[in-house]
Amino acid sequence: MERTLSIIKPDATERNITGLVNAMIEAAGLRIVGQKRIRLTQEQAEEFYKEHKEKVFFPSMVQQMISGPVVVQVLEGENAIKHYREIMGATNPAVAEEGTIRKTYALSIDKNTVHGSDSPEAAAREIEFFFNHTEIVG
Ligand code: ADP
Ligand code: MG
């Protein structure tokens, strides 16, 4: 069993499709073992995405992440990190595979509906970034 950090981004909470995204997560066999709806501060968003701070899209990406509420989640399952990346689909929804969350719901590369950790190290850091042990119930 493995855990990964998911974020349902502001473009999705704005469209009221949290439940639709969660249905795809659960249909894929991943279990939502922690979940809360929060509003990121600019400082939190910049710290969370610090690996991208030199990228040209960094300022607009941070603005997008703080533009509305997000739902942060801990997902549990076999190979959860890789499995979730697969069902999320490619970063750019234009090239994401049919049936993926991003192909189904994302609007554009900067409004791409979900985040998922990309490695075990990232998952550990990102889960700890948002959750206490008592908030994750498997
Ligand atoms: P992923 O979310 O698939 O792991 P990255 O970690 O590379 O993708 O990028 C983080 C987020 O930054 C993406 O989900 C997307 O919202 C945004 N982003 C990435 N590349 C671009 C780009 N070229 N233009 C605008 N936003 C981008
Ligand atoms: Mg990433």
Short mmCIF file of N, CA, C and O and ligand atoms in Angstrom, two decimals:
data_model
loop_
_atom_site.label_atom_id
_atom_site.label_comp_id
_atom_site.label_asym_id
_atom_site.label_seq_id
_atom_site.Cartn_x
_atom_site.Cartn_y
_atom_site.Cartn_z
N MET A 1 0.83 -1.21 0.00
CA MET A 1 0.00 0.00 0.00
C MET A 1 0.87 1.25 0.00
O MET A 1 1.88 1.33 0.67
N GLU A 2 0.44 2.23 -0.77
CA GLU A 2 1.20 3.46 -0.92
C GLU A 2 0.22 4.63 -0.83
O GLU A 2 -0.97 4.46 -1.09
N ARG A 3 0.75 5.80 -0.45
CA ARG A 3 -0.09 6.99 -0.39
C ARG A 3 0.47 8.09 -1.27
O ARG A 3 1.69 8.22 -1.42
N THR A 4 -0.43 8.90 -1.82
CA THR A 4 -0.02 10.04 -2.64
C THR A 4 -0.86 11.24 -2.28
O THR A 4 -1.94 11.11 -1.70
N LEU A 5 -0.36 12.42 -2.63
CA LEU A 5 -1.08 13.66 -2.34
C LEU A 5 -1.76 14.14 -3.62
O LEU A 5 -1.12 14.27 -4.66
N SER A 6 -3.04 14.38 -3.52
CA SER A 6 -3.83 14.91 -4.63
C SER A 6 -4.36 16.29 -4.25
O SER A 6 -4.67 16.54 -3.08
N ILE A 7 -4.44 17.16 -5.23
CA ILE A 7 -5.15 18.43 -5.03
C ILE A 7 -6.17 18.59 -6.15
O ILE A 7 -5.83 18.50 -7.34
N ILE A 8 -7.42 18.81 -5.76
CA ILE A 8 -8.45 19.23 -6.72
C ILE A 8 -8.35 20.75 -6.77
O ILE A 8 -8.54 21.45 -5.78
N LYS A 9 -7.98 21.25 -7.94
CA LYS A 9 -7.56 22.65 -8.09
C LYS A 9 -8.76 23.61 -8.19
O LYS A 9 -9.90 23.18 -8.42
N PRO A 10 -8.48 24.93 -8.09
CA PRO A 10 -9.57 25.91 -8.10
C PRO A 10 -10.46 25.86 -9.34
O PRO A 10 -11.67 26.14 -9.24
N ASP A 11 -9.91 25.50 -10.50
CA ASP A 11 -10.79 25.46 -11.69
C ASP A 11 -11.89 24.43 -11.51
O ASP A 11 -12.99 24.58 -12.05
N ALA A 12 -11.60 23.38 -10.72
CA ALA A 12 -12.58 22.32 -10.49
C ALA A 12 -13.55 22.67 -9.36
O ALA A 12 -14.77 22.45 -9.50
N THR A 13 -13.05 23.23 -8.26
CA THR A 13 -13.98 23.60 -7.18
C THR A 13 -14.94 24.69 -7.69
O THR A 13 -16.11 24.70 -7.33
N GLU A 14 -14.43 25.57 -8.55
CA GLU A 14 -15.26 26.64 -9.09
C GLU A 14 -16.42 26.08 -9.90
O GLU A 14 -17.54 26.59 -9.86
N ARG A 15 -16.17 24.99 -10.62
CA ARG A 15 -17.22 24.37 -11.44
C ARG A 15 -18.05 23.34 -10.66
O ARG A 15 -18.91 22.68 -11.22
N ASN A 16 -17.74 23.19 -9.35
CA ASN A 16 -18.51 22.28 -8.48
C ASN A 16 -18.44 20.83 -8.95
O ASN A 16 -19.44 20.11 -8.94
N ILE A 17 -17.21 20.40 -9.34
CA ILE A 17 -17.05 19.02 -9.82
C ILE A 17 -16.13 18.18 -8.92
O ILE A 17 -15.58 17.18 -9.35
N THR A 18 -16.00 18.62 -7.65
CA THR A 18 -15.21 17.83 -6.70
C THR A 18 -15.70 16.37 -6.65
O THR A 18 -14.92 15.43 -6.68
N GLY A 19 -17.00 16.21 -6.56
CA GLY A 19 -17.56 14.86 -6.46
C GLY A 19 -17.34 14.04 -7.72
O GLY A 19 -17.11 12.83 -7.66
N LEU A 20 -17.40 14.69 -8.87
CA LEU A 20 -17.17 13.98 -10.13
C LEU A 20 -15.72 13.49 -10.22
O LEU A 20 -15.45 12.38 -10.67
N VAL A 21 -14.78 14.35 -9.77
CA VAL A 21 -13.37 13.94 -9.75
C VAL A 21 -13.19 12.80 -8.74
O VAL A 21 -12.54 11.79 -9.04
N ASN A 22 -13.80 12.94 -7.58
CA ASN A 22 -13.67 11.88 -6.57
C ASN A 22 -14.25 10.56 -7.07
O ASN A 22 -13.71 9.48 -6.78
N ALA A 23 -15.32 10.63 -7.84
CA ALA A 23 -15.90 9.39 -8.38
C ALA A 23 -14.91 8.69 -9.31
O ALA A 23 -14.81 7.46 -9.30
N MET A 24 -14.14 9.46 -10.10
CA MET A 24 -13.15 8.85 -10.98
C MET A 24 -12.00 8.24 -10.17
O MET A 24 -11.49 7.18 -10.51
N ILE A 25 -11.61 8.94 -9.09
CA ILE A 25 -10.55 8.42 -8.21
C ILE A 25 -10.99 7.08 -7.61
O ILE A 25 -10.25 6.09 -7.64
N GLU A 26 -12.20 7.05 -7.08
CA GLU A 26 -12.69 5.83 -6.43
C GLU A 26 -12.95 4.71 -7.42
O GLU A 26 -12.68 3.54 -7.14
N ALA A 27 -13.45 5.08 -8.60
CA ALA A 27 -13.69 4.06 -9.63
C ALA A 27 -12.39 3.38 -10.05
O ALA A 27 -12.39 2.21 -10.46
N ALA A 28 -11.28 4.12 -9.95
CA ALA A 28 -9.98 3.56 -10.31
C ALA A 28 -9.40 2.69 -9.20
O ALA A 28 -8.32 2.10 -9.36
N GLY A 29 -10.08 2.62 -8.07
CA GLY A 29 -9.63 1.75 -6.98
C GLY A 29 -8.77 2.43 -5.94
O GLY A 29 -8.25 1.77 -5.04
N LEU A 30 -8.61 3.74 -6.06
CA LEU A 30 -7.88 4.48 -5.02
C LEU A 30 -8.86 4.89 -3.93
O LEU A 30 -10.02 5.20 -4.20
N ARG A 31 -8.36 4.90 -2.68
CA ARG A 31 -9.20 5.21 -1.52
C ARG A 31 -8.82 6.59 -0.99
O ARG A 31 -7.63 6.86 -0.77
N ILE A 32 -9.79 7.46 -0.77
CA ILE A 32 -9.53 8.79 -0.22
C ILE A 32 -9.49 8.66 1.31
O ILE A 32 -10.53 8.52 1.95
N VAL A 33 -8.28 8.69 1.87
CA VAL A 33 -8.12 8.45 3.32
C VAL A 33 -7.89 9.73 4.11
O VAL A 33 -7.78 9.70 5.34
N GLY A 34 -7.81 10.85 3.40
CA GLY A 34 -7.73 12.16 4.04
C GLY A 34 -8.23 13.19 3.04
O GLY A 34 -7.95 13.06 1.85
N GLN A 35 -8.97 14.18 3.53
CA GLN A 35 -9.50 15.17 2.58
C GLN A 35 -9.93 16.43 3.32
O GLN A 35 -10.61 16.34 4.35
N LYS A 36 -9.55 17.58 2.80
CA LYS A 36 -10.09 18.83 3.35
C LYS A 36 -10.08 19.93 2.30
O LYS A 36 -9.22 19.97 1.43
N ARG A 37 -11.06 20.81 2.44
CA ARG A 37 -11.20 21.95 1.52
C ARG A 37 -10.59 23.15 2.21
O ARG A 37 -10.99 23.52 3.32
N ILE A 38 -9.60 23.75 1.55
CA ILE A 38 -8.87 24.87 2.15
C ILE A 38 -8.64 25.94 1.08
O ILE A 38 -8.85 25.72 -0.10
N ARG A 39 -8.18 27.08 1.55
CA ARG A 39 -7.75 28.12 0.61
C ARG A 39 -6.25 28.33 0.84
O ARG A 39 -5.84 28.63 1.95
N LEU A 40 -5.45 28.15 -0.18
CA LEU A 40 -4.01 28.32 -0.05
C LEU A 40 -3.66 29.81 0.03
O LEU A 40 -4.26 30.63 -0.66
N THR A 41 -2.69 30.13 0.87
CA THR A 41 -2.12 31.48 0.83
C THR A 41 -1.07 31.51 -0.30
O THR A 41 -0.61 30.46 -0.76
N GLN A 42 -0.70 32.70 -0.71
CA GLN A 42 0.35 32.82 -1.73
C GLN A 42 1.65 32.18 -1.25
O GLN A 42 2.33 31.49 -2.02
N GLU A 43 1.97 32.38 0.02
CA GLU A 43 3.20 31.81 0.59
C GLU A 43 3.17 30.28 0.53
O GLU A 43 4.17 29.64 0.19
N GLN A 44 2.02 29.70 0.88
CA GLN A 44 1.89 28.24 0.83
C GLN A 44 2.03 27.71 -0.60
O GLN A 44 2.70 26.71 -0.83
N ALA A 45 1.38 28.39 -1.53
CA ALA A 45 1.43 27.94 -2.93
C ALA A 45 2.85 28.03 -3.47
O ALA A 45 3.33 27.13 -4.17
N GLU A 46 3.56 29.11 -3.13
CA GLU A 46 4.94 29.27 -3.59
C GLU A 46 5.85 28.21 -2.98
O GLU A 46 6.72 27.66 -3.65
N GLU A 47 5.63 27.90 -1.71
CA GLU A 47 6.44 26.88 -1.05
C GLU A 47 6.12 25.49 -1.61
O GLU A 47 7.03 24.68 -1.89
N PHE A 48 4.85 25.21 -1.80
CA PHE A 48 4.44 23.89 -2.30
C PHE A 48 5.05 23.62 -3.67
O PHE A 48 5.52 22.51 -3.95
N TYR A 49 5.04 24.64 -4.55
CA TYR A 49 5.52 24.48 -5.93
C TYR A 49 6.94 25.00 -6.11
O TYR A 49 7.32 25.35 -7.23
N LYS A 50 7.76 25.04 -5.04
CA LYS A 50 9.06 25.71 -5.12
C LYS A 50 10.00 25.11 -6.18
O LYS A 50 10.86 25.81 -6.71
N GLU A 51 9.80 23.81 -6.51
CA GLU A 51 10.66 23.21 -7.55
C GLU A 51 10.47 23.90 -8.91
O GLU A 51 11.31 23.77 -9.80
N HIS A 52 9.35 24.62 -9.08
CA HIS A 52 9.07 25.29 -10.36
C HIS A 52 9.37 26.78 -10.32
O HIS A 52 8.99 27.50 -11.25
N LYS A 53 10.04 27.27 -9.27
CA LYS A 53 10.08 28.72 -9.10
C LYS A 53 10.84 29.48 -10.19
O LYS A 53 10.59 30.66 -10.39
N GLU A 54 11.70 28.80 -10.94
CA GLU A 54 12.41 29.46 -12.05
C GLU A 54 11.62 29.43 -13.37
O GLU A 54 12.04 30.03 -14.35
N LYS A 55 10.51 28.69 -13.39
CA LYS A 55 9.76 28.55 -14.64
C LYS A 55 9.00 29.84 -14.97
O LYS A 55 8.53 30.54 -14.08
N VAL A 56 8.84 30.10 -16.28
CA VAL A 56 8.13 31.32 -16.69
C VAL A 56 6.68 31.31 -16.22
O VAL A 56 6.10 32.36 -15.95
N PHE A 57 6.09 30.12 -16.11
CA PHE A 57 4.67 30.05 -15.73
C PHE A 57 4.45 30.10 -14.22
O PHE A 57 3.31 30.09 -13.76
N PHE A 58 5.54 30.17 -13.43
CA PHE A 58 5.40 30.09 -11.97
C PHE A 58 4.45 31.15 -11.38
O PHE A 58 3.52 30.79 -10.64
N PRO A 59 4.63 32.44 -11.69
CA PRO A 59 3.72 33.43 -11.07
C PRO A 59 2.25 33.20 -11.42
O PRO A 59 1.39 33.27 -10.54
N SER A 60 1.96 32.89 -12.69
CA SER A 60 0.56 32.69 -13.07
C SER A 60 0.03 31.39 -12.46
O SER A 60 -1.15 31.30 -12.09
N MET A 61 0.89 30.39 -12.32
CA MET A 61 0.46 29.12 -11.71
C MET A 61 0.11 29.33 -10.23
O MET A 61 -0.91 28.83 -9.75
N VAL A 62 0.93 30.11 -9.54
CA VAL A 62 0.64 30.41 -8.13
C VAL A 62 -0.67 31.18 -8.02
O VAL A 62 -1.53 30.87 -7.19
N GLN A 63 -0.86 32.17 -8.90
CA GLN A 63 -2.11 32.95 -8.88
C GLN A 63 -3.32 32.06 -9.12
O GLN A 63 -4.35 32.19 -8.46
N GLN A 64 -3.18 31.13 -10.04
CA GLN A 64 -4.27 30.20 -10.33
C GLN A 64 -4.59 29.34 -9.10
O GLN A 64 -5.76 29.13 -8.75
N MET A 65 -3.56 28.88 -8.39
CA MET A 65 -3.76 27.99 -7.24
C MET A 65 -4.39 28.70 -6.04
O MET A 65 -4.96 28.05 -5.16
N ILE A 66 -4.26 30.04 -6.01
CA ILE A 66 -4.86 30.78 -4.88
C ILE A 66 -6.13 31.50 -5.30
O ILE A 66 -6.71 32.27 -4.52
N SER A 67 -6.61 31.24 -6.52
CA SER A 67 -7.77 31.96 -7.04
C SER A 67 -9.09 31.48 -6.45
O SER A 67 -10.13 32.11 -6.64
N GLY A 68 -9.06 30.36 -5.74
CA GLY A 68 -10.28 29.82 -5.14
C GLY A 68 -9.91 28.66 -4.23
O GLY A 68 -8.73 28.33 -4.10
N PRO A 69 -10.92 28.03 -3.63
CA PRO A 69 -10.63 26.90 -2.74
C PRO A 69 -10.02 25.72 -3.50
O PRO A 69 -10.27 25.55 -4.70
N VAL A 70 -9.25 24.93 -2.78
CA VAL A 70 -8.76 23.65 -3.30
C VAL A 70 -9.19 22.56 -2.33
O VAL A 70 -9.51 22.84 -1.17
N VAL A 71 -9.22 21.33 -2.81
CA VAL A 71 -9.46 20.18 -1.94
C VAL A 71 -8.18 19.36 -1.95
O VAL A 71 -7.78 18.84 -3.00
N VAL A 72 -7.51 19.29 -0.79
CA VAL A 72 -6.29 18.49 -0.68
C VAL A 72 -6.69 17.12 -0.15
O VAL A 72 -7.57 16.99 0.71
N GLN A 73 -6.05 16.09 -0.70
CA GLN A 73 -6.46 14.72 -0.41
C GLN A 73 -5.26 13.80 -0.28
O GLN A 73 -4.28 13.97 -0.99
N VAL A 74 -5.38 12.81 0.57
CA VAL A 74 -4.43 11.70 0.60
C VAL A 74 -5.13 10.50 0.00
O VAL A 74 -6.22 10.11 0.44
N LEU A 75 -4.52 9.94 -1.05
CA LEU A 75 -5.07 8.76 -1.72
C LEU A 75 -4.21 7.55 -1.38
O LEU A 75 -2.99 7.65 -1.35
N GLU A 76 -4.87 6.43 -1.16
CA GLU A 76 -4.16 5.21 -0.77
C GLU A 76 -4.51 4.09 -1.74
O GLU A 76 -5.67 3.96 -2.15
N GLY A 77 -3.51 3.30 -2.06
CA GLY A 77 -3.74 2.14 -2.92
C GLY A 77 -2.43 1.51 -3.33
O GLY A 77 -1.36 2.01 -2.98
N GLU A 78 -2.52 0.42 -4.10
CA GLU A 78 -1.32 -0.22 -4.61
C GLU A 78 -0.69 0.70 -5.66
O GLU A 78 -1.40 1.17 -6.56
N ASN A 79 0.60 0.97 -5.54
CA ASN A 79 1.28 1.88 -6.48
C ASN A 79 0.51 3.19 -6.67
O ASN A 79 0.37 3.68 -7.80
N ALA A 80 0.02 3.74 -5.57
CA ALA A 80 -0.88 4.89 -5.64
C ALA A 80 -0.27 6.08 -6.39
O ALA A 80 -0.98 6.79 -7.11
N ILE A 81 1.02 6.30 -6.23
CA ILE A 81 1.65 7.48 -6.84
C ILE A 81 1.59 7.37 -8.37
O ILE A 81 1.08 8.27 -9.05
N LYS A 82 2.08 6.26 -8.89
CA LYS A 82 2.08 6.04 -10.34
C LYS A 82 0.65 5.85 -10.87
O LYS A 82 0.30 6.39 -11.93
N HIS A 83 -0.15 5.11 -10.12
CA HIS A 83 -1.52 4.86 -10.54
C HIS A 83 -2.30 6.18 -10.68
O HIS A 83 -2.99 6.41 -11.67
N TYR A 84 -2.13 7.07 -9.70
CA TYR A 84 -2.86 8.34 -9.78
C TYR A 84 -2.35 9.19 -10.95
O TYR A 84 -3.15 9.81 -11.66
N ARG A 85 -1.03 9.23 -11.16
CA ARG A 85 -0.49 9.97 -12.31
C ARG A 85 -1.13 9.45 -13.60
O ARG A 85 -1.44 10.22 -14.51
N GLU A 86 -1.32 8.13 -13.69
CA GLU A 86 -1.92 7.54 -14.90
C GLU A 86 -3.37 7.99 -15.09
O GLU A 86 -3.76 8.36 -16.19
N ILE A 87 -4.15 7.95 -14.02
CA ILE A 87 -5.57 8.30 -14.21
C ILE A 87 -5.77 9.82 -14.29
O ILE A 87 -6.79 10.28 -14.79
N MET A 88 -4.79 10.60 -13.80
CA MET A 88 -4.85 12.06 -14.01
C MET A 88 -4.71 12.41 -15.48
O MET A 88 -5.39 13.30 -15.99
N GLY A 89 -3.79 11.75 -16.16
CA GLY A 89 -3.49 12.08 -17.55
C GLY A 89 -2.41 13.14 -17.64
O GLY A 89 -1.96 13.70 -16.64
N ALA A 90 -2.02 13.45 -18.88
CA ALA A 90 -0.91 14.38 -19.13
C ALA A 90 -1.21 15.78 -18.60
O ALA A 90 -2.37 16.20 -18.53
N THR A 91 -0.14 16.50 -18.26
CA THR A 91 -0.24 17.88 -17.75
C THR A 91 -1.07 18.76 -18.69
O THR A 91 -1.91 19.54 -18.22
N ASN A 92 -0.84 18.62 -19.98
CA ASN A 92 -1.61 19.36 -20.98
C ASN A 92 -2.81 18.51 -21.40
O ASN A 92 -2.64 17.48 -22.06
N PRO A 93 -4.02 18.93 -21.05
CA PRO A 93 -5.20 18.09 -21.35
C PRO A 93 -5.39 17.84 -22.85
O PRO A 93 -6.02 16.85 -23.22
N ALA A 94 -4.81 18.71 -23.67
CA ALA A 94 -4.94 18.52 -25.13
C ALA A 94 -4.30 17.21 -25.58
O ALA A 94 -4.71 16.65 -26.59
N VAL A 95 -3.31 16.74 -24.82
CA VAL A 95 -2.65 15.49 -25.22
C VAL A 95 -2.90 14.36 -24.22
O VAL A 95 -2.31 13.29 -24.32
N ALA A 96 -3.81 14.60 -23.26
CA ALA A 96 -4.12 13.55 -22.27
C ALA A 96 -4.96 12.45 -22.90
O ALA A 96 -5.72 12.69 -23.85
N GLU A 97 -4.78 11.23 -22.40
CA GLU A 97 -5.52 10.09 -22.96
C GLU A 97 -7.00 10.13 -22.58
O GLU A 97 -7.37 10.61 -21.51
N GLU A 98 -7.80 9.58 -23.47
CA GLU A 98 -9.24 9.42 -23.21
C GLU A 98 -9.46 8.70 -21.89
O GLU A 98 -8.75 7.75 -21.57
N GLY A 99 -10.45 9.15 -21.14
CA GLY A 99 -10.80 8.46 -19.89
C GLY A 99 -10.04 8.96 -18.68
O GLY A 99 -10.36 8.59 -17.56
N THR A 100 -9.02 9.81 -18.90
CA THR A 100 -8.30 10.37 -17.76
C THR A 100 -9.06 11.56 -17.19
O THR A 100 -9.93 12.15 -17.85
N ILE A 101 -8.72 11.91 -15.94
CA ILE A 101 -9.39 13.04 -15.28
C ILE A 101 -9.16 14.33 -16.07
O ILE A 101 -10.09 15.11 -16.31
N ARG A 102 -7.90 14.54 -16.49
CA ARG A 102 -7.62 15.79 -17.21
C ARG A 102 -8.27 15.82 -18.59
O ARG A 102 -8.77 16.86 -19.02
N LYS A 103 -8.28 14.70 -19.30
CA LYS A 103 -8.96 14.68 -20.60
C LYS A 103 -10.45 14.98 -20.41
O LYS A 103 -11.07 15.69 -21.21
N THR A 104 -11.01 14.45 -19.33
CA THR A 104 -12.45 14.58 -19.10
C THR A 104 -12.83 15.98 -18.61
O THR A 104 -13.84 16.53 -19.06
N TYR A 105 -12.02 16.54 -17.71
CA TYR A 105 -12.46 17.76 -17.01
C TYR A 105 -11.57 18.99 -17.16
O TYR A 105 -12.03 20.10 -16.91
N ALA A 106 -10.27 18.81 -17.51
CA ALA A 106 -9.39 19.99 -17.53
C ALA A 106 -9.75 20.93 -18.67
O ALA A 106 -10.24 20.51 -19.73
N LEU A 107 -9.51 22.22 -18.42
CA LEU A 107 -9.85 23.25 -19.40
C LEU A 107 -8.65 23.64 -20.26
O LEU A 107 -8.80 24.02 -21.41
N SER A 108 -7.46 23.57 -19.66
CA SER A 108 -6.23 24.01 -20.32
C SER A 108 -5.06 23.57 -19.46
O SER A 108 -5.26 23.05 -18.36
N ILE A 109 -3.82 23.83 -19.92
CA ILE A 109 -2.65 23.39 -19.16
C ILE A 109 -2.57 24.12 -17.81
O ILE A 109 -2.08 23.56 -16.83
N ASP A 110 -3.06 25.35 -17.74
CA ASP A 110 -3.00 26.09 -16.47
C ASP A 110 -4.28 25.92 -15.64
O ASP A 110 -4.32 26.32 -14.48
N LYS A 111 -5.31 25.34 -16.22
CA LYS A 111 -6.53 24.99 -15.46
C LYS A 111 -6.76 23.50 -15.67
O LYS A 111 -7.71 23.08 -16.33
N ASN A 112 -5.83 22.71 -15.10
CA ASN A 112 -5.83 21.28 -15.42
C ASN A 112 -6.36 20.40 -14.27
O ASN A 112 -6.04 19.22 -14.19
N THR A 113 -7.16 20.98 -13.39
CA THR A 113 -8.11 20.25 -12.51
C THR A 113 -7.50 19.52 -11.33
O THR A 113 -8.08 19.54 -10.24
N VAL A 114 -6.36 18.85 -11.52
CA VAL A 114 -5.79 18.07 -10.43
C VAL A 114 -4.26 18.16 -10.38
O VAL A 114 -3.61 18.37 -11.39
N HIS A 115 -3.75 17.96 -9.17
CA HIS A 115 -2.33 17.75 -8.92
C HIS A 115 -2.15 16.35 -8.35
O HIS A 115 -2.99 15.89 -7.57
N GLY A 116 -1.04 15.71 -8.67
CA GLY A 116 -0.68 14.45 -8.02
C GLY A 116 0.83 14.38 -7.84
O GLY A 116 1.58 14.78 -8.74
N SER A 117 1.27 13.88 -6.70
CA SER A 117 2.71 13.74 -6.43
C SER A 117 3.36 12.90 -7.54
O SER A 117 2.75 11.98 -8.06
N ASP A 118 4.64 13.25 -7.84
CA ASP A 118 5.30 12.55 -8.95
C ASP A 118 6.38 11.56 -8.53
O ASP A 118 7.04 10.98 -9.38
N SER A 119 6.60 11.39 -7.21
CA SER A 119 7.62 10.43 -6.74
C SER A 119 7.33 10.13 -5.27
O SER A 119 6.60 10.88 -4.61
N PRO A 120 7.92 9.06 -4.74
CA PRO A 120 7.74 8.76 -3.31
C PRO A 120 8.22 9.90 -2.40
O PRO A 120 7.58 10.22 -1.40
N GLU A 121 9.33 10.54 -2.80
CA GLU A 121 9.88 11.64 -2.00
C GLU A 121 8.90 12.83 -2.01
O GLU A 121 8.65 13.45 -0.97
N ALA A 122 8.37 13.13 -3.19
CA ALA A 122 7.40 14.23 -3.30
C ALA A 122 6.14 13.91 -2.51
O ALA A 122 5.59 14.77 -1.81
N ALA A 123 5.68 12.68 -2.60
CA ALA A 123 4.45 12.30 -1.89
C ALA A 123 4.63 12.49 -0.38
O ALA A 123 3.74 13.04 0.29
N ALA A 124 5.76 12.06 0.15
CA ALA A 124 6.00 12.20 1.59
C ALA A 124 6.03 13.66 2.00
O ALA A 124 5.38 14.07 2.97
N ARG A 125 6.73 14.48 1.23
CA ARG A 125 6.81 15.91 1.54
C ARG A 125 5.44 16.58 1.42
O ARG A 125 5.03 17.35 2.28
N GLU A 126 4.72 16.26 0.38
CA GLU A 126 3.45 16.93 0.10
C GLU A 126 2.35 16.51 1.07
O GLU A 126 1.51 17.33 1.45
N ILE A 127 2.33 15.24 1.47
CA ILE A 127 1.34 14.79 2.46
C ILE A 127 1.61 15.51 3.78
O ILE A 127 0.69 16.05 4.41
N GLU A 128 2.88 15.56 4.18
CA GLU A 128 3.23 16.22 5.43
C GLU A 128 2.95 17.73 5.38
O GLU A 128 2.65 18.36 6.40
N PHE A 129 3.04 18.29 4.18
CA PHE A 129 2.79 19.72 3.99
C PHE A 129 1.37 20.10 4.41
O PHE A 129 1.13 21.17 4.96
N PHE A 130 0.41 19.19 4.19
CA PHE A 130 -1.00 19.52 4.43
C PHE A 130 -1.66 18.76 5.57
O PHE A 130 -2.69 19.21 6.08
N PHE A 131 -1.14 17.60 5.96
CA PHE A 131 -1.89 16.73 6.86
C PHE A 131 -1.11 16.33 8.12
O PHE A 131 0.08 16.04 8.05
N ASN A 132 -1.84 16.29 9.24
CA ASN A 132 -1.36 15.64 10.46
C ASN A 132 -1.71 14.16 10.38
O ASN A 132 -2.66 13.78 9.70
N HIS A 133 -1.00 13.36 11.18
CA HIS A 133 -1.30 11.91 11.19
C HIS A 133 -2.76 11.64 11.56
O HIS A 133 -3.38 10.72 11.02
N THR A 134 -3.30 12.46 12.46
CA THR A 134 -4.68 12.22 12.93
C THR A 134 -5.73 12.52 11.85
O THR A 134 -6.88 12.13 12.00
N GLU A 135 -5.31 13.21 10.80
CA GLU A 135 -6.26 13.57 9.74
C GLU A 135 -6.28 12.54 8.61
O GLU A 135 -7.03 12.71 7.64
N ILE A 136 -5.44 11.53 8.70
CA ILE A 136 -5.40 10.48 7.69
C ILE A 136 -5.89 9.20 8.32
O ILE A 136 -5.27 8.69 9.27
N VAL A 137 -7.01 8.70 7.85
CA VAL A 137 -7.61 7.51 8.45
C VAL A 137 -7.81 6.46 7.35
O VAL A 137 -8.68 6.61 6.49
N GLY A 138 -6.96 5.46 7.35
CA GLY A 138 -6.99 4.46 6.29
C GLY A 138 -7.97 3.33 6.59
O GLY A 138 -8.63 3.32 7.60
P1 ADP B 1 2.05 18.09 -13.30
O1 ADP B 1 0.97 18.85 -12.57
O2 ADP B 1 1.48 17.23 -14.40
O3 ADP B 1 2.95 17.33 -12.37
P2 ADP B 1 4.22 20.01 -13.58
O4 ADP B 1 4.66 19.55 -12.23
O5 ADP B 1 5.21 20.00 -14.68
O6 ADP B 1 2.94 19.18 -14.07
O7 ADP B 1 3.66 21.50 -13.48
C1 ADP B 1 2.90 21.89 -12.36
C2 ADP B 1 1.69 22.68 -12.85
O8 ADP B 1 2.14 23.88 -13.46
C3 ADP B 1 0.86 21.97 -13.93
O9 ADP B 1 -0.08 21.07 -13.42
C4 ADP B 1 0.21 23.14 -14.62
O10 ADP B 1 -0.96 23.57 -13.91
C5 ADP B 1 1.26 24.22 -14.53
N1 ADP B 1 2.02 24.27 -15.78
C6 ADP B 1 2.96 23.39 -16.19
N2 ADP B 1 3.47 23.73 -17.38
C7 ADP B 1 2.81 24.85 -17.75
C8 ADP B 1 2.87 25.73 -18.87
N3 ADP B 1 3.71 25.48 -19.88
N4 ADP B 1 2.05 26.79 -18.90
C9 ADP B 1 1.21 27.06 -17.88
N5 ADP B 1 1.11 26.28 -16.76
C10 ADP B 1 1.89 25.19 -16.72
MG MG B 2 4.24 18.02 -10.90
#
